[in-house]
Coordinates of C-alpha atoms in Angstrom, one line a residue:
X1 CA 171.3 -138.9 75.2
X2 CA 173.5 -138.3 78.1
X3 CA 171.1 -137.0 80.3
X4 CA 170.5 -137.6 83.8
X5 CA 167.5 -140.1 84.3
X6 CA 165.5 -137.1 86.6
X7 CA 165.8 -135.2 83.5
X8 CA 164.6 -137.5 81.0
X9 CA 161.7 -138.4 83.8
X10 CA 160.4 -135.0 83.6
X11 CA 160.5 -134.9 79.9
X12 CA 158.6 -137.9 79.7
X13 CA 156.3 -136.5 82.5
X14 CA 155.6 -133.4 80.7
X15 CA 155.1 -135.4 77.1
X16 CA 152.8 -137.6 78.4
X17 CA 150.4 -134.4 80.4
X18 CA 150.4 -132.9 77.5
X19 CA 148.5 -135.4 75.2
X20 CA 146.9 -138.0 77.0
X21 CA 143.3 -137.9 76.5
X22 CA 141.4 -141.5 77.9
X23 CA 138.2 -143.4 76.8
X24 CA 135.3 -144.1 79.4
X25 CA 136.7 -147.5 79.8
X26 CA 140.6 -146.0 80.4
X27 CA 142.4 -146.6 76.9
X28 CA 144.1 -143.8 75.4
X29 CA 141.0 -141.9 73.2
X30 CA 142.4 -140.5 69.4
X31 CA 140.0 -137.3 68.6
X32 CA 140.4 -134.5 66.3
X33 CA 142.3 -132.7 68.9
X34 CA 145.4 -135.0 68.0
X35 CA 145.5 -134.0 64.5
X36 CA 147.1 -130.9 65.7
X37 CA 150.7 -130.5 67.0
X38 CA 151.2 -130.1 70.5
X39 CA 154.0 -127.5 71.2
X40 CA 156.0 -127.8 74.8
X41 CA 156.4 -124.7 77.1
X42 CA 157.8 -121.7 74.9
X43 CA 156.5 -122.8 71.8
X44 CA 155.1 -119.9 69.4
X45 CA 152.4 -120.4 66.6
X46 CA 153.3 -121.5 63.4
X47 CA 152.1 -121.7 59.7
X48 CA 149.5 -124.0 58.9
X49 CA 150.9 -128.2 58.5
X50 CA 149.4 -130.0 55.4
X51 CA 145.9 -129.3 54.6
X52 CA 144.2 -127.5 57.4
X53 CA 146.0 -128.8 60.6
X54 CA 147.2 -125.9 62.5
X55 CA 149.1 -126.3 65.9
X56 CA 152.3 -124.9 67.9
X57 CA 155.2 -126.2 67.7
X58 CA 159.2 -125.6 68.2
X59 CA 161.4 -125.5 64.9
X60 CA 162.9 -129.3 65.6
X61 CA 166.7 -128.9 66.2
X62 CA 167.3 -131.3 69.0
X63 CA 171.0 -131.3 69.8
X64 CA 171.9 -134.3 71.5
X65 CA 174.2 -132.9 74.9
X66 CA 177.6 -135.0 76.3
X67 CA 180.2 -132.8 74.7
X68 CA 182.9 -133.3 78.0
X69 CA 183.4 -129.4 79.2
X70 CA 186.8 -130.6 80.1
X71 CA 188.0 -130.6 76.2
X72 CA 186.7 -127.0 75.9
X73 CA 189.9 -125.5 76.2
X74 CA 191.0 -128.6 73.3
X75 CA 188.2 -128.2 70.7
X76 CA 188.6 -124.1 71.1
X77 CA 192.2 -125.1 70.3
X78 CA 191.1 -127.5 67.4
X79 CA 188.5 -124.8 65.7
X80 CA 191.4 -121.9 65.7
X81 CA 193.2 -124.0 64.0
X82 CA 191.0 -125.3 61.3
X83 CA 189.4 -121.4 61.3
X84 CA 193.0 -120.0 60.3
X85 CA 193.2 -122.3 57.1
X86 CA 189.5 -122.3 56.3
X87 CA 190.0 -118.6 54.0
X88 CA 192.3 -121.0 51.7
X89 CA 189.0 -124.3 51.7
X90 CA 188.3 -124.2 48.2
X91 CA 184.2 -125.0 48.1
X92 CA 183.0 -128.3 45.9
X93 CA 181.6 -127.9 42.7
X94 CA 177.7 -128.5 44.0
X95 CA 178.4 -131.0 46.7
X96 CA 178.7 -130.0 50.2
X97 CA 180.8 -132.0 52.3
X98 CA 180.2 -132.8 56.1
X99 CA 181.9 -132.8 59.0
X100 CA 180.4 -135.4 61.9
X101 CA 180.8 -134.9 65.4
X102 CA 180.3 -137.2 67.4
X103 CA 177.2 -138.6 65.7
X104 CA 175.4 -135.7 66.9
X105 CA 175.3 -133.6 64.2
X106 CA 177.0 -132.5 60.8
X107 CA 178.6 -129.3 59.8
X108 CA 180.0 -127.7 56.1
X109 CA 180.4 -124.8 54.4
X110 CA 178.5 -121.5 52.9
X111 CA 180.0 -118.2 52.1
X112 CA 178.0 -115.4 52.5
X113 CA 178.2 -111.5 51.1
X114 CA 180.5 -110.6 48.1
X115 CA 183.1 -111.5 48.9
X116 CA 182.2 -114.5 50.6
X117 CA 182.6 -114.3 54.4
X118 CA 182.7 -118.3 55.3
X119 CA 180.5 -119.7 57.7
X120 CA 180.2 -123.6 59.2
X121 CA 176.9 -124.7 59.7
X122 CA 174.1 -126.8 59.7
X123 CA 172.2 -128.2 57.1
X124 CA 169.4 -128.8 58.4
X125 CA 166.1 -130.7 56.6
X126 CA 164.0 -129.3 59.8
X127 CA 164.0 -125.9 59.8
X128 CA 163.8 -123.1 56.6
X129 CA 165.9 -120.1 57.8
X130 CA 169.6 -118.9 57.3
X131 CA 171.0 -117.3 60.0
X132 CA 174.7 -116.4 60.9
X133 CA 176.1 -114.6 63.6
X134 CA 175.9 -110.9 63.5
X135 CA 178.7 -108.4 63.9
X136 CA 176.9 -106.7 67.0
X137 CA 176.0 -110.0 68.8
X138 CA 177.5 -110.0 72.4
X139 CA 176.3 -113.6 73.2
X140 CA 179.1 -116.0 74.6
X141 CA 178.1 -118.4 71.4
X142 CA 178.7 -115.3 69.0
X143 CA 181.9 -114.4 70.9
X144 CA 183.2 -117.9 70.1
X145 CA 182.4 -118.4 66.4
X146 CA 182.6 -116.0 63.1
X147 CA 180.6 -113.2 63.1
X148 CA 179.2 -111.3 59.3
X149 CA 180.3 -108.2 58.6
X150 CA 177.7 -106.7 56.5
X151 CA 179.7 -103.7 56.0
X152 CA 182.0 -106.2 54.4
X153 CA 179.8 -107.1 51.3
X154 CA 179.2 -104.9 48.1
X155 CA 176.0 -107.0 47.4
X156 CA 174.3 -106.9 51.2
X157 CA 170.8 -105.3 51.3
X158 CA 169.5 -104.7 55.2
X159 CA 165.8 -104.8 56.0
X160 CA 163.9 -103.5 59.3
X161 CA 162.5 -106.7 59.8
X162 CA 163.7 -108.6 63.2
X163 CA 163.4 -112.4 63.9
X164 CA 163.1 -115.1 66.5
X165 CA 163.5 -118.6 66.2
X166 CA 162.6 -121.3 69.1
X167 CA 164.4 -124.6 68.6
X168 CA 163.6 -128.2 70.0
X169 CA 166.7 -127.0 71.7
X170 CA 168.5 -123.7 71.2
X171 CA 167.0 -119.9 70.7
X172 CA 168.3 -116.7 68.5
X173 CA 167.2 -114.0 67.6
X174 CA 168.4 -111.2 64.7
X175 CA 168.2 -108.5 62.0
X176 CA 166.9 -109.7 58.7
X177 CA 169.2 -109.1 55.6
X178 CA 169.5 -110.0 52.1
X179 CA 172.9 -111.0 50.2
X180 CA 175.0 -113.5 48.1
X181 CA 174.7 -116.8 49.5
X182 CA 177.6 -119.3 47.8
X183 CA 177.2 -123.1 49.0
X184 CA 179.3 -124.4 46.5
X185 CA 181.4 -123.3 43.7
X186 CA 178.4 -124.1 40.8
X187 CA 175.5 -123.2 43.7
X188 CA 175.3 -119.5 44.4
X189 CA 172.0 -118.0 45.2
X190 CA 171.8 -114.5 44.4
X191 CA 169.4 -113.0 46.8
X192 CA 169.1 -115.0 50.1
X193 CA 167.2 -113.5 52.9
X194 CA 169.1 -114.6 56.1
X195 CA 169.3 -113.4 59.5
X196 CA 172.4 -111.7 61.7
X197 CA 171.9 -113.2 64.9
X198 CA 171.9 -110.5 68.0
X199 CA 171.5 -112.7 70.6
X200 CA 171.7 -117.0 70.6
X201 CA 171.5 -118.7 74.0
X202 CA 173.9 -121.2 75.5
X203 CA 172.7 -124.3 73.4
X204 CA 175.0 -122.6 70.4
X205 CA 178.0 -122.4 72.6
X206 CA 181.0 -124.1 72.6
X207 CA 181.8 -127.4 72.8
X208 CA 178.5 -128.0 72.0
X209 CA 178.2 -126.2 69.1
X210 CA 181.0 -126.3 66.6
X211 CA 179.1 -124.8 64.1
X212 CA 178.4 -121.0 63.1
X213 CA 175.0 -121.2 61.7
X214 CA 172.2 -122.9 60.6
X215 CA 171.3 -123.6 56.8
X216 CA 167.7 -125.3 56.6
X217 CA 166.4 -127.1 53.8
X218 CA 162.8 -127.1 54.6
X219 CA 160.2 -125.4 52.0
X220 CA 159.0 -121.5 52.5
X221 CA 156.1 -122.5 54.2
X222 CA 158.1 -123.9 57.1
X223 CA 160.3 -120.5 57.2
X224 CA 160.0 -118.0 60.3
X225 CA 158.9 -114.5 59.2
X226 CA 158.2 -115.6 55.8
X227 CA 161.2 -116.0 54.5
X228 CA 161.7 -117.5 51.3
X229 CA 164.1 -120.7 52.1
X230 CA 166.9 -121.4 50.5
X231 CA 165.3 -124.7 48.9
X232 CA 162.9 -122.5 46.8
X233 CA 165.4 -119.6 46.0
X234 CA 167.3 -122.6 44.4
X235 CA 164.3 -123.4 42.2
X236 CA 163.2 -119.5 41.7
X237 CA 166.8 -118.7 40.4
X238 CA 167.0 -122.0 38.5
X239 CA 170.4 -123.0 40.0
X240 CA 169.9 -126.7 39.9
X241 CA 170.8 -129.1 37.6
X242 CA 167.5 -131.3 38.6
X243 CA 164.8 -129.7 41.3
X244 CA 166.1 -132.5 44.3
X245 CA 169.0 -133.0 46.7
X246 CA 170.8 -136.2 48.0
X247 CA 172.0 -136.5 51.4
X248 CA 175.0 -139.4 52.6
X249 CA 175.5 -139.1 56.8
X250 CA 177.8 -141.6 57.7
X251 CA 178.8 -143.0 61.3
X252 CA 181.7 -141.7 63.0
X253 CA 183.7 -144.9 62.0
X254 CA 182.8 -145.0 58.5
X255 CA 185.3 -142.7 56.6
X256 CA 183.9 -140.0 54.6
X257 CA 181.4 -138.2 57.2
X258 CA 179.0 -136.6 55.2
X259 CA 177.9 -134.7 51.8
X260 CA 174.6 -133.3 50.6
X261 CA 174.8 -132.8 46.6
X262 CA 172.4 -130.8 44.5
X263 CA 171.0 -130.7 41.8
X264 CA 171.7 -134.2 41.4
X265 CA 172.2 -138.0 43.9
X266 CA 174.6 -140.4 44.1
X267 CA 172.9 -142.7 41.1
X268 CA 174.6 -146.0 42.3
X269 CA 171.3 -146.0 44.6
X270 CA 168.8 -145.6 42.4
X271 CA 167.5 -149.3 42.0
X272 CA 167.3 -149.4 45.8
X273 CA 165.5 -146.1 46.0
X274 CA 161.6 -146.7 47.6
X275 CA 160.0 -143.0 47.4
X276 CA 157.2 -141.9 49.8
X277 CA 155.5 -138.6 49.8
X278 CA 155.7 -135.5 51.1
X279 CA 152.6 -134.4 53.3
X280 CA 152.2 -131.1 53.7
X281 CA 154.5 -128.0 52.7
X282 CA 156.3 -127.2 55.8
X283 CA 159.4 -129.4 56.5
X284 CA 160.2 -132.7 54.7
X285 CA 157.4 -134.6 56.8
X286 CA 155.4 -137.8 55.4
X287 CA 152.9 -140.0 57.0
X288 CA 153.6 -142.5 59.5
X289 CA 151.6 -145.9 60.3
X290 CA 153.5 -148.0 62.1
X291 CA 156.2 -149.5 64.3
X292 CA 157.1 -153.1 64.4
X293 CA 159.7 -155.3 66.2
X294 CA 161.0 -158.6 64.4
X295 CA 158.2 -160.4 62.5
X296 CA 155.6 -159.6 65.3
X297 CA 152.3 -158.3 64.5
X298 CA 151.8 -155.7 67.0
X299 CA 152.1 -152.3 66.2
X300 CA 153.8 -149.8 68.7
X301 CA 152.9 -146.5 67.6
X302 CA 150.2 -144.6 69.6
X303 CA 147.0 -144.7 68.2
X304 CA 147.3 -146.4 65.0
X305 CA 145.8 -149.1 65.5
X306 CA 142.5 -146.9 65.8
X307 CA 143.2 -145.0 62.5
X308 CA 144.0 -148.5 60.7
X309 CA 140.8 -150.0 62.0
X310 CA 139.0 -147.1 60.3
X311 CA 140.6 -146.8 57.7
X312 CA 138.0 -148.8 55.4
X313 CA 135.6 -146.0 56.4
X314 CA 138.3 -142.9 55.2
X315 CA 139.4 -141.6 52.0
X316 CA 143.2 -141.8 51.8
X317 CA 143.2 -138.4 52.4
X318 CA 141.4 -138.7 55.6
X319 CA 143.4 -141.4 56.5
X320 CA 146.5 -139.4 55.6
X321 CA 145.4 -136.5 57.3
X322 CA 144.4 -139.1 60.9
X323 CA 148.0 -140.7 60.6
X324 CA 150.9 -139.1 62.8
X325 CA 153.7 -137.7 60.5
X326 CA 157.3 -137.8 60.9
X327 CA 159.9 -135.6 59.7
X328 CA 163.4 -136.6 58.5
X329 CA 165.6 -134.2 60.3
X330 CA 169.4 -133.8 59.6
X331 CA 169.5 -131.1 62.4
X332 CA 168.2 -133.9 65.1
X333 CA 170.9 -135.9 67.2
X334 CA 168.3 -138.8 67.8
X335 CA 164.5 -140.4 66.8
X336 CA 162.2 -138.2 68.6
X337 CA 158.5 -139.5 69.0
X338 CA 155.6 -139.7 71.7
X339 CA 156.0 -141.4 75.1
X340 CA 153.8 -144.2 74.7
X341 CA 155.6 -145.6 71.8
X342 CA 159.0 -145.2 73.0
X343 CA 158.0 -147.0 76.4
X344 CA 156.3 -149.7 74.5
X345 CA 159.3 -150.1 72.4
X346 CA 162.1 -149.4 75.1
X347 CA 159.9 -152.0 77.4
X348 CA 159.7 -154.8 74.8
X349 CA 163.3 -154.4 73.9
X350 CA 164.4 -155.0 78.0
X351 CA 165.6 -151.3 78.1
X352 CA 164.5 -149.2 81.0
X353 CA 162.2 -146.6 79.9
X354 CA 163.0 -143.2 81.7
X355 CA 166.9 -143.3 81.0
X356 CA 166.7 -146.0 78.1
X357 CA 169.9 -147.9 79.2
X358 CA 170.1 -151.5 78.0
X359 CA 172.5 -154.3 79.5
X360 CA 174.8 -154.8 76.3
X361 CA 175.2 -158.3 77.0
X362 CA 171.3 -158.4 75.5
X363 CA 172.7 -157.0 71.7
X364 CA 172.5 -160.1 70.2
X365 CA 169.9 -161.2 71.0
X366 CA 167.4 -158.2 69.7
X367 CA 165.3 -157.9 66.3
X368 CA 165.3 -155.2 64.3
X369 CA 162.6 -152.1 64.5
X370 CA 160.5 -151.3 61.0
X371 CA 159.5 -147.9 61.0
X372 CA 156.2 -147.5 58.0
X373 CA 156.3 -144.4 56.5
X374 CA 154.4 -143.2 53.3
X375 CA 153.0 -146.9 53.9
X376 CA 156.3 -148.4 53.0
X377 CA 158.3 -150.3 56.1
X378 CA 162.5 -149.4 56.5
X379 CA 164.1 -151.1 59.1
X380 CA 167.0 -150.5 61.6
X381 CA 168.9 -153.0 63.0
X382 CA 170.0 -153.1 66.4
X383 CA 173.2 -151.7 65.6
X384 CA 171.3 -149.1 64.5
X385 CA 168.7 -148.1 67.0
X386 CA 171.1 -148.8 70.1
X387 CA 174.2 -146.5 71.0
X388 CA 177.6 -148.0 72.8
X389 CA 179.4 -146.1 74.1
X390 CA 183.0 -148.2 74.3
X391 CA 184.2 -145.8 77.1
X392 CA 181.8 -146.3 79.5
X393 CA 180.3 -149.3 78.7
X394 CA 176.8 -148.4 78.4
X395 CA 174.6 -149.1 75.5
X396 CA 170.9 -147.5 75.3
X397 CA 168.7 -146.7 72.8
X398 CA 168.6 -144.0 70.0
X399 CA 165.3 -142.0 71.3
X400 CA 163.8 -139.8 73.5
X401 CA 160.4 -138.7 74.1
X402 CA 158.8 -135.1 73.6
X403 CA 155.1 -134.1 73.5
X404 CA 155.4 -133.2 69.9
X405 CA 152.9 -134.8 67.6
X406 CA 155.4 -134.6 65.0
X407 CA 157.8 -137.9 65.1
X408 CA 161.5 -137.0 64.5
X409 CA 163.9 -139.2 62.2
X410 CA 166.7 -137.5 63.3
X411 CA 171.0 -138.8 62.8
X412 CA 170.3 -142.7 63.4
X413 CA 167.6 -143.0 61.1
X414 CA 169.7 -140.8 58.3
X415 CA 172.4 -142.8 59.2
X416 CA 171.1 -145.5 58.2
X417 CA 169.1 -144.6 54.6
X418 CA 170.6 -142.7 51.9
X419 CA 168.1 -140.2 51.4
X420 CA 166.7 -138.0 48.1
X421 CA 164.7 -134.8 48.5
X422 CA 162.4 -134.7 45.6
X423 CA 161.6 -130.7 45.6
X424 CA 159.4 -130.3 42.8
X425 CA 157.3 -133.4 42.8
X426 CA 157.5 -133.4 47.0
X427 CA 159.0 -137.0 47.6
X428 CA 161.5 -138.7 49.4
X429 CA 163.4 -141.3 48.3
X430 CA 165.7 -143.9 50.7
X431 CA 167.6 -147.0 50.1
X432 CA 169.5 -148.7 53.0
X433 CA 173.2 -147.0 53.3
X434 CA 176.1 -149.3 52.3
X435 CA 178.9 -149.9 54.3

């Protein structure tokens, strides 16, 4: 979250225009209208989220920025070299292992086409789509990564269709094709549509972006130009051992970084597992009720204290359908939520709200943060919710407001909970990481 505090202001600024509705007497007012999600500048329409609610809204993907540009000329260095012994990277048997950077985001390995051309990227529960770089790109970002070579696979089937994707942060846009799409050496899906990028902006350059591609892991209903994802081509073509994934994102002192396995979870967590469900059919989204600090009893999320105090009035699928929801995003570099919350939080906490630095000397002395979602309470310590940085000094917190409606569990929540995707029955189970 190395931004500079005029930037995050206007963030902020623009978050809270773009959803503040008051009551007569000046509180924030909760109508109908903030059932729907509220999409920033650029945004494009989407498919429908859970039952009914339609809105605009960017594909998540917030890519935390502070990559120094003066290592450019060391991580182009560092890629070449790992890039000239990737061909010989023998892929897992149906676990795919992750590389962390920084904390801001993880990276592994697909191969695409037959043979298998090898791409890094990102697997990302926020988003549905494949897409590579294509062989005609001309973008800086495409220049500096590996580009497909359809011409290169036997299997590849081209389409006229074309595509654009709008991240929280980043655009492409490409040619739709179909091929072989290997992510390990027991998971190969035989007809994955994907696209060939032909143009990605500078969010997908390097150093920012080590990574190729992006791999998402939401359902088909979450997919730009209705693309099947590769979540339900896995259960189509009957790939998987069991219909779920597990996903392990460690911090970048922990050793191990990162692996998602399918088809099956690491089973030493399964006593600790709490499952919540899935709402909707889009991303990997569930309801959200509440944010506490310590053992107070004030909740800091905007505008559920009105939906709780009705709640003896709704159906639970009213009151599902009144709740905000929050996605559990591997492709997000921090906990993305609504302005209100995060000042009330950043505020109680002694942190200043518009650049959301924090004296370190005031560590010890916080409680931890419980997140409800699915009606169930997992909490973050402050360890967990606040960054130091040991080279500067500075310590802030782990968020940053947008004016989506959709809340964003991004890296430090994952970070945090081991997490199991529950495809066919559409639940999430997490149990608190071990060290």
């Amino acid at each position: 979250m190395k931004l500079a505090s005029v930037a995050i202001a206007a963030v902020f600024h623009t978050a809270v225009c773009a959803v503040v509705k008051l009551d007569s007497d000046g509180t924030p007012e909760l109508e109908s209208e903030d059932l729907t999600v509220v999409g920033q500048t650029g945004a494009k329409s989407h498919a429908t989220f859970g039952d009914g609610v339609r809105g605009d809204f960017k594909i998540p993907l917030y890519l935390k920025d502070g990559l120094d540009p003066e290592s450019k000329r060391k991580r182009r260095a560092e890629r070449s070299r790992k890039m000239k012994n990737f061909a010989e990277q023998p892929l897992s048997n149906n676990t795919a292992i992750l590389t962390n950077v920084k904390d801001y985001y993880y990276y592994g390995y697909i191969g695409v086409g037959n043979p298998p051309q090898k791409f890094s990227v990102v697997f990302d529960t926020g988003s549905s789509n494949v897409w590579v770089p294509g062989e005609a790109c001309v973008s800086d970002a495409c220049n500096e990564h590996r580009r497909f070579k359809n011409s290169g696979s036997t299997t590849f089937q081209s389409s006229p269709q074309k595509i654009q994707i709008q991240y929280g942060t980043g655009f492409i846009a490409g040619d739709v094709g179909t091929d072989t799409v290997q992510v390990s050496k027991s998971l190969v899906l035989r007809n994955q549509s994907f696209a060939m990028t032909s143009q990605e902006d500078k969010t997908f350059e390097l150093p920012r972006s080590q990574f190729d591609g992006l791999f998402g892991l939401g359902f088909t209903g979450g997919a730009e130009g209705n693309i099947r994802s590769p979540v339900d081509t896995m259960v189509q073509e009957n790939v998987l051992k069991s219909p779920l994934f597990g996903i392990k994102l460690r911090r970048g002192s922990q050793s191990g970084n990162g692996e998602i396995t399918f088809g099956s979870y690491d089973t030493s967590y399964t006593n600790n597992l709490e499952w919540i469900g899935v709402y909707g059919d889009i991303f990997w989204a569930t309801t959200m009720e509440g944010i506490l600090y310590g053992d107070e009893p004030q909740n800091y999320l905007y505008g559920a204290d009105k939906v709780n105090a009705a709640s003896g009035l709704l159906t639970a699928e009213e009151k599902a359908r009144a709740s905000r929801k929050a996605l559990l995003d591997t492709g997000s570099s921090l906990i993305y939520g609504d302005p209100f919350s995060l000042a009330a939080m950043s505020t109680r906490i002694g942190a200043n709200p518009l650049t959301g630095e924090i004296p370190c000397s005031a560590l010890p002395t916080l409680k931890p943060f419980h997140f409800v979602l699915g009606g169930k309470r997992f909490t973050m310590q402050p360890e967990e919710y606040i960054f130091h940085d040991p080279a500067t000094g500075i310590c802030e917190v782990q968020w940053m407001p947008v004016s989506e409606y959709l809340w964003i569990m991004g890296i430090p929540f994952l970070q945090t909970y081991y997490t199991v995707y529950d495809i066919k029955d559409h639940r999430i189970g997490l149990a608190r990481m071990r060290k």
